[in-house]
CSV table of C-alpha atoms and ligand atoms in Angstrom, one decimal:
chain,number,residue,atom,x,y,z
A,1,VAL,CA,33.5,-24.7,-62.9
A,2,ASN,CA,31.3,-27.1,-60.9
A,3,ARG,CA,34.0,-29.7,-60.8
A,4,ALA,CA,36.4,-27.1,-59.3
A,5,LEU,CA,33.6,-26.2,-56.9
A,6,VAL,CA,33.3,-29.8,-55.6
A,7,GLU,CA,37.1,-29.9,-55.1
A,8,LEU,CA,36.9,-26.6,-53.2
A,9,LEU,CA,34.0,-27.7,-51.0
A,10,ARG,CA,36.1,-30.7,-50.1
A,11,ARG,CA,39.2,-28.7,-49.4
A,12,LYS,CA,37.2,-26.2,-47.2
A,13,GLU,CA,35.4,-29.0,-45.3
A,14,SER,CA,36.8,-28.0,-41.9
A,15,GLU,CA,35.8,-24.3,-42.4
A,16,LEU,CA,32.3,-25.4,-43.4
A,17,GLN,CA,32.1,-27.7,-40.3
A,18,GLN,CA,33.1,-24.8,-38.1
A,19,ARG,CA,30.2,-22.8,-39.6
A,20,GLY,CA,27.9,-25.7,-38.9
A,21,ILE,CA,27.4,-26.4,-42.6
A,22,ALA,CA,27.0,-30.0,-43.7
A,23,TRP,CA,26.6,-30.8,-47.4
A,24,ARG,CA,26.4,-33.5,-50.0
A,25,ILE,CA,25.9,-33.6,-53.7
A,26,THR,CA,22.6,-35.2,-54.5
A,27,GLY,CA,22.1,-34.3,-58.1
A,28,VAL,CA,24.3,-33.9,-61.2
A,29,ALA,CA,23.1,-32.9,-64.6
A,30,THR,CA,24.6,-32.1,-68.0
A,31,ARG,CA,23.1,-32.8,-71.5
A,32,LYS,CA,25.4,-35.8,-72.0
A,33,THR,CA,25.1,-37.4,-68.5
A,34,GLY,CA,21.3,-36.7,-68.2
A,35,TRP,CA,19.6,-35.8,-64.9
A,36,LEU,CA,21.1,-38.0,-62.2
A,37,ALA,CA,19.8,-37.9,-58.6
A,38,ASP,CA,20.6,-39.7,-55.4
A,39,ALA,CA,19.3,-38.2,-52.2
A,40,LYS,CA,21.8,-40.2,-50.2
A,41,GLY,CA,24.6,-38.3,-51.9
A,42,PHE,CA,27.2,-39.2,-54.6
A,43,ASP,CA,30.6,-40.6,-53.8
A,44,LEU,CA,32.8,-37.6,-54.7
A,45,ASN,CA,35.7,-39.7,-55.9
A,46,VAL,CA,33.5,-41.3,-58.4
A,47,LEU,CA,31.9,-38.0,-59.3
A,48,LEU,CA,35.3,-36.5,-60.0
A,49,GLY,CA,36.5,-39.5,-62.0
A,50,LYS,CA,39.1,-40.4,-59.3
A,51,SER,CA,37.8,-43.9,-58.7
A,52,SER,CA,35.2,-46.1,-60.4
A,53,ALA,CA,31.9,-46.9,-58.8
A,54,LEU,CA,31.8,-49.9,-56.5
A,55,PRO,CA,29.0,-52.3,-57.2
A,56,GLY,CA,26.0,-51.2,-55.2
A,57,TRP,CA,27.7,-47.9,-54.3
A,58,ALA,CA,24.8,-45.9,-55.4
A,59,ASN,CA,21.8,-46.1,-57.6
A,60,PRO,CA,21.5,-42.7,-59.2
A,61,LEU,CA,18.1,-42.3,-60.8
A,62,LEU,CA,18.0,-40.8,-64.2
A,63,ARG,CA,15.1,-38.3,-64.5
A,64,ASP,CA,14.1,-36.5,-67.6
A,65,ASP,CA,12.3,-33.6,-66.0
A,66,PHE,CA,14.1,-30.8,-64.2
A,67,CYS,CA,11.6,-30.4,-61.3
A,68,ASP,CA,11.5,-34.2,-60.8
A,69,TRP,CA,15.3,-34.3,-60.8
A,70,LEU,CA,15.4,-31.5,-58.1
A,71,SER,CA,12.8,-33.1,-55.9
A,72,THR,CA,14.3,-36.6,-56.2
A,73,ALA,CA,17.7,-35.1,-55.2
A,74,ARG,CA,15.9,-33.3,-52.3
A,75,ALA,CA,18.0,-30.3,-53.1
A,76,ASN,CA,18.3,-27.2,-50.9
A,77,VAL,CA,20.6,-25.4,-53.3
A,78,LEU,CA,21.0,-25.4,-57.1
A,79,LEU,CA,24.5,-24.6,-58.4
A,80,GLU,CA,24.0,-23.7,-62.1
A,81,ALA,CA,27.1,-23.5,-64.3
A,82,ILE,CA,25.9,-24.3,-67.8
A,83,SER,CA,27.1,-22.7,-71.1
A,84,LEU,CA,26.2,-19.1,-71.7
A,85,ASP,CA,23.5,-18.2,-74.2
A,86,PRO,CA,24.1,-14.4,-74.5
A,87,TYR,CA,21.0,-13.8,-76.6
A,88,THR,CA,18.4,-15.2,-74.2
A,89,GLY,CA,20.1,-16.6,-71.0
A,90,GLN,CA,18.1,-19.8,-71.5
A,91,PRO,CA,17.7,-22.5,-70.5
A,92,ALA,CA,19.5,-21.4,-67.3
A,93,ILE,CA,16.7,-18.8,-66.5
A,94,GLU,CA,14.1,-21.5,-66.6
A,95,TYR,CA,16.2,-23.8,-64.3
A,96,LEU,CA,16.8,-21.0,-61.8
A,97,ARG,CA,13.2,-19.9,-61.8
A,98,ALA,CA,11.9,-23.5,-61.3
A,99,ALA,CA,14.4,-24.0,-58.4
A,100,LEU,CA,13.3,-20.8,-56.6
A,101,ASN,CA,9.6,-21.7,-57.2
A,102,MET,CA,10.4,-25.0,-55.4
A,103,GLY,CA,12.0,-23.1,-52.5
A,104,ILE,CA,15.6,-23.9,-53.4
A,105,HIS,CA,18.4,-21.3,-53.3
A,106,ALA,CA,19.6,-20.5,-56.9
A,107,ILE,CA,23.3,-19.8,-57.4
A,108,THR,CA,24.7,-19.3,-60.9
A,109,ALA,CA,28.1,-18.7,-62.6
A,110,ASN,CA,26.2,-17.9,-65.8
A,111,LYS,CA,26.0,-14.3,-66.9
A,112,GLY,CA,22.9,-14.9,-69.1
A,113,PRO,CA,20.3,-15.1,-66.2
A,114,VAL,CA,21.8,-12.0,-64.5
A,115,VAL,CA,21.6,-9.9,-67.7
A,116,HIS,CA,18.2,-11.2,-68.9
A,117,ALA,CA,16.3,-11.9,-65.7
A,118,TYR,CA,18.0,-10.2,-62.7
A,119,ARG,CA,14.9,-8.3,-61.5
A,120,GLU,CA,12.5,-11.2,-62.0
A,121,LEU,CA,14.7,-13.8,-60.3
A,122,SER,CA,15.7,-11.4,-57.4
A,123,THR,CA,12.0,-10.6,-56.8
A,124,LEU,CA,11.1,-14.3,-56.9
A,125,ALA,CA,13.9,-15.2,-54.5
A,126,ALA,CA,12.7,-12.5,-52.1
A,127,GLU,CA,9.1,-13.7,-52.3
A,128,LYS,CA,10.2,-17.3,-51.6
A,129,GLY,CA,12.6,-16.2,-48.8
A,130,LYS,CA,15.5,-17.7,-50.8
A,131,GLN,CA,18.6,-16.4,-52.4
A,132,PHE,CA,19.5,-15.7,-56.1
A,133,LEU,CA,23.3,-15.2,-56.1
A,134,PHE,CA,25.8,-14.9,-58.9
A,135,GLU,CA,29.1,-13.7,-57.6
A,136,SER,CA,31.1,-15.8,-60.1
A,137,THR,CA,29.7,-14.1,-63.2
A,138,VAL,CA,32.1,-11.1,-63.3
A,139,MET,CA,35.8,-11.2,-62.3
A,140,ASP,CA,35.4,-14.8,-61.3
A,141,GLY,CA,35.0,-15.1,-57.5
A,142,VAL,CA,36.1,-11.5,-56.6
A,143,PRO,CA,33.3,-10.2,-54.4
A,144,ILE,CA,32.1,-7.3,-56.5
A,145,PHE,CA,28.3,-7.8,-56.2
A,146,SER,CA,28.4,-8.6,-52.5
A,147,LEU,CA,30.8,-5.6,-51.9
A,148,PHE,CA,28.1,-3.2,-53.2
A,149,ARG,CA,25.1,-5.1,-51.8
A,150,ASP,CA,26.4,-6.0,-48.3
A,151,HIS,CA,29.1,-3.3,-47.6
A,152,LEU,CA,28.9,-0.2,-49.7
A,153,HIS,CA,25.4,0.7,-48.5
A,154,GLY,CA,23.9,3.6,-50.3
A,155,VAL,CA,26.9,4.2,-52.5
A,156,GLN,CA,25.9,5.3,-56.0
A,157,VAL,CA,28.0,4.0,-58.9
A,158,HIS,CA,28.2,6.7,-61.6
A,159,GLY,CA,30.2,4.5,-64.0
A,160,PHE,CA,33.2,2.2,-64.4
A,161,ARG,CA,35.9,1.2,-66.8
A,162,GLY,CA,37.9,-2.0,-66.8
A,163,ILE,CA,39.3,-5.1,-68.4
A,164,LEU,CA,37.0,-8.0,-67.9
A,165,ASN,CA,37.9,-10.6,-70.5
A,166,SER,CA,40.9,-12.9,-70.0
A,167,THR,CA,41.2,-14.4,-73.5
A,168,THR,CA,41.5,-11.1,-75.3
A,169,ASN,CA,43.9,-9.8,-72.7
A,170,VAL,CA,46.1,-12.9,-73.1
A,171,ILE,CA,46.0,-12.4,-76.9
A,172,LEU,CA,47.0,-8.8,-76.6
A,173,SER,CA,49.8,-9.6,-74.2
A,174,GLY,CA,51.0,-12.2,-76.7
A,175,MET,CA,51.0,-9.8,-79.6
A,176,GLU,CA,52.8,-7.2,-77.4
A,177,SER,CA,55.6,-9.8,-77.0
A,178,GLY,CA,55.9,-10.3,-80.8
A,179,LEU,CA,53.5,-13.2,-81.5
A,180,THR,CA,51.0,-13.1,-84.4
A,181,PHE,CA,47.3,-13.0,-83.6
A,182,ASP,CA,47.0,-16.8,-84.4
A,183,GLN,CA,50.0,-17.7,-82.2
A,184,ALA,CA,48.7,-15.5,-79.4
A,185,LEU,CA,45.3,-17.2,-79.7
A,186,LYS,CA,46.9,-20.6,-79.6
A,187,ARG,CA,48.7,-19.6,-76.4
A,188,ALA,CA,45.4,-18.5,-74.8
A,189,GLN,CA,43.9,-21.9,-75.8
A,190,ASP,CA,47.0,-23.8,-74.5
A,191,VAL,CA,46.7,-22.1,-71.0
A,192,GLY,CA,43.0,-23.1,-71.0
A,193,VAL,CA,41.4,-19.6,-71.0
A,194,ALA,CA,40.2,-19.6,-74.7
A,195,GLU,CA,37.7,-22.1,-76.0
A,196,THR,CA,38.1,-24.0,-79.2
A,197,ASN,CA,35.6,-21.5,-80.7
A,198,PRO,CA,36.8,-18.3,-79.1
A,199,SER,CA,34.5,-15.9,-81.0
A,200,HIS,CA,32.5,-15.0,-77.8
A,201,ASP,CA,35.6,-13.6,-76.4
A,202,ILE,CA,37.3,-12.2,-79.5
A,203,ASP,CA,34.2,-10.4,-80.7
A,204,GLY,CA,33.6,-8.9,-77.3
A,205,TRP,CA,30.5,-10.8,-76.3
A,206,ASP,CA,31.8,-12.1,-73.0
A,207,ALA,CA,32.9,-8.6,-72.0
A,208,THR,CA,29.6,-7.2,-73.1
A,209,MET,CA,27.7,-9.6,-70.9
A,210,LYS,CA,29.9,-8.7,-68.0
A,211,VAL,CA,29.3,-5.0,-68.6
A,212,ALA,CA,25.6,-5.5,-68.9
A,213,ALA,CA,25.6,-7.5,-65.6
A,214,LEU,CA,27.5,-4.8,-63.8
A,215,VAL,CA,25.3,-2.0,-65.2
A,216,THR,CA,22.1,-3.9,-64.4
A,217,VAL,CA,23.0,-4.8,-60.8
A,218,VAL,CA,25.7,-2.4,-59.5
A,219,MET,CA,24.3,0.7,-61.3
A,220,ASN,CA,20.7,-0.6,-60.8
A,221,THR,CA,20.0,0.3,-64.5
A,222,PRO,CA,18.7,-2.5,-66.7
A,223,ILE,CA,20.6,-2.6,-70.0
A,224,ARG,CA,20.3,-5.2,-72.8
A,225,PRO,CA,23.5,-6.6,-74.4
A,226,ASP,CA,22.5,-5.1,-77.8
A,227,GLN,CA,22.5,-1.6,-76.1
A,228,VAL,CA,26.2,-2.0,-75.3
A,229,GLN,CA,28.3,-0.7,-78.2
A,230,ARG,CA,30.5,-3.7,-79.0
A,231,GLU,CA,33.7,-4.1,-81.0
A,232,GLY,CA,36.1,-7.0,-80.4
A,233,ILE,CA,39.8,-7.3,-81.1
A,234,ARG,CA,39.5,-9.0,-84.5
A,235,GLY,CA,40.4,-5.8,-86.3
A,236,LEU,CA,43.7,-5.3,-84.6
A,237,ASN,CA,46.9,-6.7,-86.2
A,238,ALA,CA,50.1,-7.8,-84.4
A,239,ASP,CA,52.2,-4.9,-85.8
A,240,GLN,CA,49.7,-2.3,-84.5
A,241,VAL,CA,49.5,-3.9,-81.0
A,242,PHE,CA,53.3,-4.4,-80.8
A,243,SER,CA,54.0,-0.8,-81.9
A,244,ALA,CA,51.4,0.7,-79.6
A,245,HIS,CA,52.9,-1.2,-76.6
A,246,ALA,CA,56.4,-0.1,-77.6
A,247,ALA,CA,55.3,3.6,-77.9
A,248,GLY,CA,53.8,3.5,-74.3
A,249,HIS,CA,50.1,3.5,-75.3
A,250,PRO,CA,49.1,-0.2,-75.3
A,251,TYR,CA,45.8,-1.5,-76.6
A,252,ARG,CA,43.3,-3.0,-74.2
A,253,LEU,CA,39.8,-4.3,-74.7
A,254,VAL,CA,38.2,-1.6,-72.5
A,255,CYS,CA,34.8,-2.0,-70.9
A,256,ARG,CA,33.1,1.3,-70.1
A,257,ALA,CA,29.8,2.4,-68.6
A,258,HIS,CA,28.5,5.7,-67.3
A,259,ARG,CA,25.2,7.0,-66.2
A,260,SER,CA,23.3,9.3,-68.5
A,261,GLY,CA,20.1,10.5,-66.8
A,262,GLU,CA,17.9,7.5,-66.1
A,263,GLN,CA,19.8,5.4,-68.6
A,264,ALA,CA,23.4,4.1,-68.8
A,265,GLU,CA,25.7,4.2,-71.8
A,266,ALA,CA,28.1,1.4,-72.2
A,267,SER,CA,30.7,0.1,-74.6
A,268,VAL,CA,33.3,-2.6,-75.2
A,269,ARG,CA,36.0,-1.7,-77.7
A,270,PRO,CA,39.8,-1.8,-78.2
A,271,GLU,CA,41.4,1.5,-76.9
A,272,GLN,CA,44.9,2.7,-76.4
A,273,VAL,CA,45.6,3.6,-72.8
A,274,PRO,CA,48.5,5.5,-71.3
A,275,ALA,CA,51.2,3.2,-69.9
A,276,ASN,CA,50.6,4.6,-66.3
A,277,ASP,CA,46.9,3.9,-66.4
A,278,PRO,CA,45.8,1.0,-64.1
A,279,LEU,CA,44.3,-0.7,-67.2
A,280,ALA,CA,47.7,-0.8,-68.9
A,281,GLN,CA,49.2,-2.6,-65.9
A,282,VAL,CA,46.9,-5.6,-66.3
A,283,THR,CA,48.2,-8.3,-68.6
A,284,GLY,CA,47.6,-12.0,-69.2
A,285,THR,CA,44.6,-13.5,-67.4
A,286,SER,CA,44.4,-10.7,-64.9
A,287,SER,CA,41.5,-8.2,-64.8
A,288,VAL,CA,40.6,-4.9,-63.3
A,289,VAL,CA,37.7,-2.6,-62.8
A,290,TYR,CA,37.8,1.1,-61.8
A,291,PHE,CA,34.5,2.3,-60.3
A,292,GLU,CA,33.5,6.0,-60.0
A,293,THR,CA,31.0,6.5,-57.2
A,294,ASP,CA,29.5,9.4,-55.2
A,295,ILE,CA,31.5,8.6,-52.1
A,296,PHE,CA,34.7,7.1,-53.5
A,297,PRO,CA,35.8,9.1,-56.6
A,298,GLY,CA,37.9,6.1,-57.7
A,299,LEU,CA,37.7,2.5,-56.4
A,300,ILE,CA,39.9,0.0,-58.1
A,301,ILE,CA,39.7,-3.8,-57.9
A,302,THR,CA,42.4,-5.9,-59.5
A,303,GLU,CA,42.5,-9.6,-59.8
A,304,VAL,CA,45.9,-11.2,-60.6
A,305,ASN,CA,46.2,-14.4,-62.6
A,306,PRO,CA,43.0,-16.2,-61.5
A,307,GLY,CA,42.3,-19.9,-62.3
A,308,VAL,CA,39.1,-21.8,-62.4
A,309,GLU,CA,39.3,-22.2,-58.6
A,310,ALA,CA,38.7,-18.5,-58.3
A,311,THR,CA,35.4,-18.8,-60.2
A,312,ALA,CA,34.4,-21.8,-58.1
A,313,TYR,CA,35.2,-19.7,-55.0
A,314,GLY,CA,32.5,-17.2,-56.0
A,315,MET,CA,29.9,-20.1,-56.0
A,316,TYR,CA,31.4,-21.4,-52.7
A,317,ALA,CA,31.0,-18.0,-51.1
A,318,ASP,CA,27.4,-17.7,-52.4
A,319,PHE,CA,26.7,-21.1,-51.1
A,320,VAL,CA,27.9,-20.2,-47.6
A,321,ARG,CA,25.9,-16.9,-47.8
A,322,ALA,CA,22.8,-18.8,-48.9
A,323,VAL,CA,22.8,-21.6,-46.3
A,324,GLY,CA,24.3,-19.7,-43.4
A,325,THR,CA,24.4,-22.6,-41.1
A,326,GLY,CA,22.7,-25.9,-41.4
A,327,LYS,CA,22.5,-28.9,-43.7
A,328,ALA,CA,22.5,-28.6,-47.4
A,329,GLU,CA,21.7,-31.0,-50.2
A,330,VAL,CA,23.1,-29.5,-53.4
B,401,LIG,N1,35.5,-21.0,-66.8
B,401,LIG,C1,35.6,-19.9,-66.1
B,401,LIG,O1,36.6,-19.5,-65.5
B,401,LIG,C2,34.3,-19.1,-65.9
B,401,LIG,C3,34.4,-17.9,-65.2
B,401,LIG,C4,33.2,-17.2,-65.0
B,401,LIG,C5,32.0,-17.7,-65.4
B,401,LIG,N2,31.9,-18.8,-66.1
B,401,LIG,C6,30.6,-19.3,-66.6
B,401,LIG,O2,30.3,-20.5,-65.9
B,401,LIG,C7,29.6,-21.4,-66.8
B,401,LIG,C8,30.3,-22.7,-66.9
B,401,LIG,O3,31.6,-22.5,-67.4
B,401,LIG,P1,32.6,-23.8,-67.7
B,401,LIG,O4,33.9,-23.2,-68.0
B,401,LIG,O5,32.5,-24.8,-66.5
B,401,LIG,O6,31.9,-24.4,-69.0
B,401,LIG,P2,32.0,-25.9,-69.5
B,401,LIG,O7,33.3,-26.5,-69.1
B,401,LIG,O8,31.7,-25.8,-71.0
B,401,LIG,O9,30.8,-26.6,-68.8
B,401,LIG,C9,29.5,-26.3,-69.1
B,401,LIG,C10,28.7,-27.5,-68.6
B,401,LIG,O10,27.3,-27.2,-68.8
B,401,LIG,C11,26.7,-28.4,-69.4
B,401,LIG,N3,25.5,-27.9,-70.1
B,401,LIG,C12,25.5,-27.0,-71.2
B,401,LIG,N4,24.2,-26.8,-71.5
B,401,LIG,C13,23.4,-27.5,-70.7
B,401,LIG,C14,22.0,-27.6,-70.6
B,401,LIG,N5,21.2,-27.0,-71.4
B,401,LIG,N6,21.5,-28.4,-69.6
B,401,LIG,C15,22.4,-29.0,-68.7
B,401,LIG,N7,23.7,-28.9,-68.8
B,401,LIG,C16,24.2,-28.2,-69.8
B,401,LIG,C17,27.8,-29.0,-70.2
B,401,LIG,O11,27.6,-30.4,-70.4
B,401,LIG,P3,26.9,-31.0,-71.7
B,401,LIG,O12,27.6,-30.5,-72.9
B,401,LIG,O13,27.0,-32.5,-71.5
B,401,LIG,O14,25.5,-30.5,-71.6
B,401,LIG,C18,29.0,-28.8,-69.4
B,401,LIG,O15,29.1,-29.8,-68.4
B,401,LIG,C19,29.4,-20.7,-68.1
B,401,LIG,O16,28.2,-20.0,-68.1
B,401,LIG,C20,30.6,-19.7,-68.1
B,401,LIG,O17,30.3,-18.5,-68.9
B,401,LIG,C21,33.1,-19.6,-66.4
C-alpha cells in the first residue's frame, strides 16, 4: 500500500504543488529493512527499486527505537500500513500513539487501530491539534468516513449492510462460473487480492474488522470484533453456490449492523440475496455498502474493481487533509 502511495504522490505532484504542499519521504520502516531515516529525503527511484543507490546518494541512519526514528526523520506525518492484528491492533496502535504524542499527524490503512483504539487516538489527536485519519481502512480509498464526518453533518446512521471483502467475493464469483472452491481461491490469489494464507478473508475476519470500524466510527457505537457474529464462506461448496446463482438467489458474504438501543448488533455471514438486490450486482473485487439513516432512508456506495492504488488514494486524501498547505516530511 505504501509503495503505491509513493507512486501516487509522485503522479499527483502538480496537484500537490498547486495546493502549496511540498513533501519528501524521510523515514522508511519494515521489520526486514529496519528503521531507516534520512531527513534530507530518500531518492524515490531507489526507494521503489527502480534504480540502485549512487555512491554517496544518501546515508540512511538505522535506528532501533520508533521515537528516535521519527525524530531523526523529522517527520510531520506518519503513514502506517503494517499488517493487521485483528485481536489487539498492535503494534500499530503504539506507533500511532507515539507519533501523535510527538505532534505528528497519524494516518493509517490498518483496521486494527480504528477498531481497538478509535476514541483514544482521536482524543489524543484533538489534544495535540493533529489528525488521526484512516480513510483507507474500509472500501479502500472511497471517502466513507470523511463523507459522514465532513459532509453529512448530524445524519444518524441506523444501520448498514454491504459486501466489504474482495477475496470472498472473487471466490464466490468464481464458483458461480463453475470453478471449485480451490480453483476460485487460486484465481483470487492470481489476481493478487488473496494472500497466501487467506484465512483472514475466508473466515470473515477482514469483513468483521470493517464492520466493527464502521459501527464504531460511523454509528458512533464502540463494538469489539468478538461482538460481531462471524461466519465465513468455508462451509459453502461449489454446487451450492452455482445452483443458488442459477436460481436467482446468489450467495454473498453479507456484512450487517443495526442499532439496538444504546448498542449495535452486527454480523458477517453468507446469505442468499435476491438477484435484483444491489448486493447481488456486486461481483469480483467490487464492494458495496447500503446505509440506512434518519435523513436518507437508503444511501448506497458502490466501488467497482478497485486496485491497490485506490487504497493508496485514501491515504493520499488523508495526507492532503492533514497537512492542508505547507511542507511535509513523511
Ligand atoms: N492491500 C490492500 O488493498 C489493502 C486495502 C485496505 C487496507 N489494507 C491494509 O493496509 C495494511 C498494509 O497492507 P499491504 O497489502 O500493503 O500489506 P503487505 O504488503 O503485507 O505490507 C505490510 C508491510 O508492513 C510491514 N510490517 C508488518 N509488521 C510490521 C511491524 N510490526 N513493524 C514494521 N513493519 C511491519 C511488512 O514488512 P516486514 O514483513 O518486513 O515487517 C510489510 O512491508 C494492512 O493493515 C492491510 O489490512 C490493505
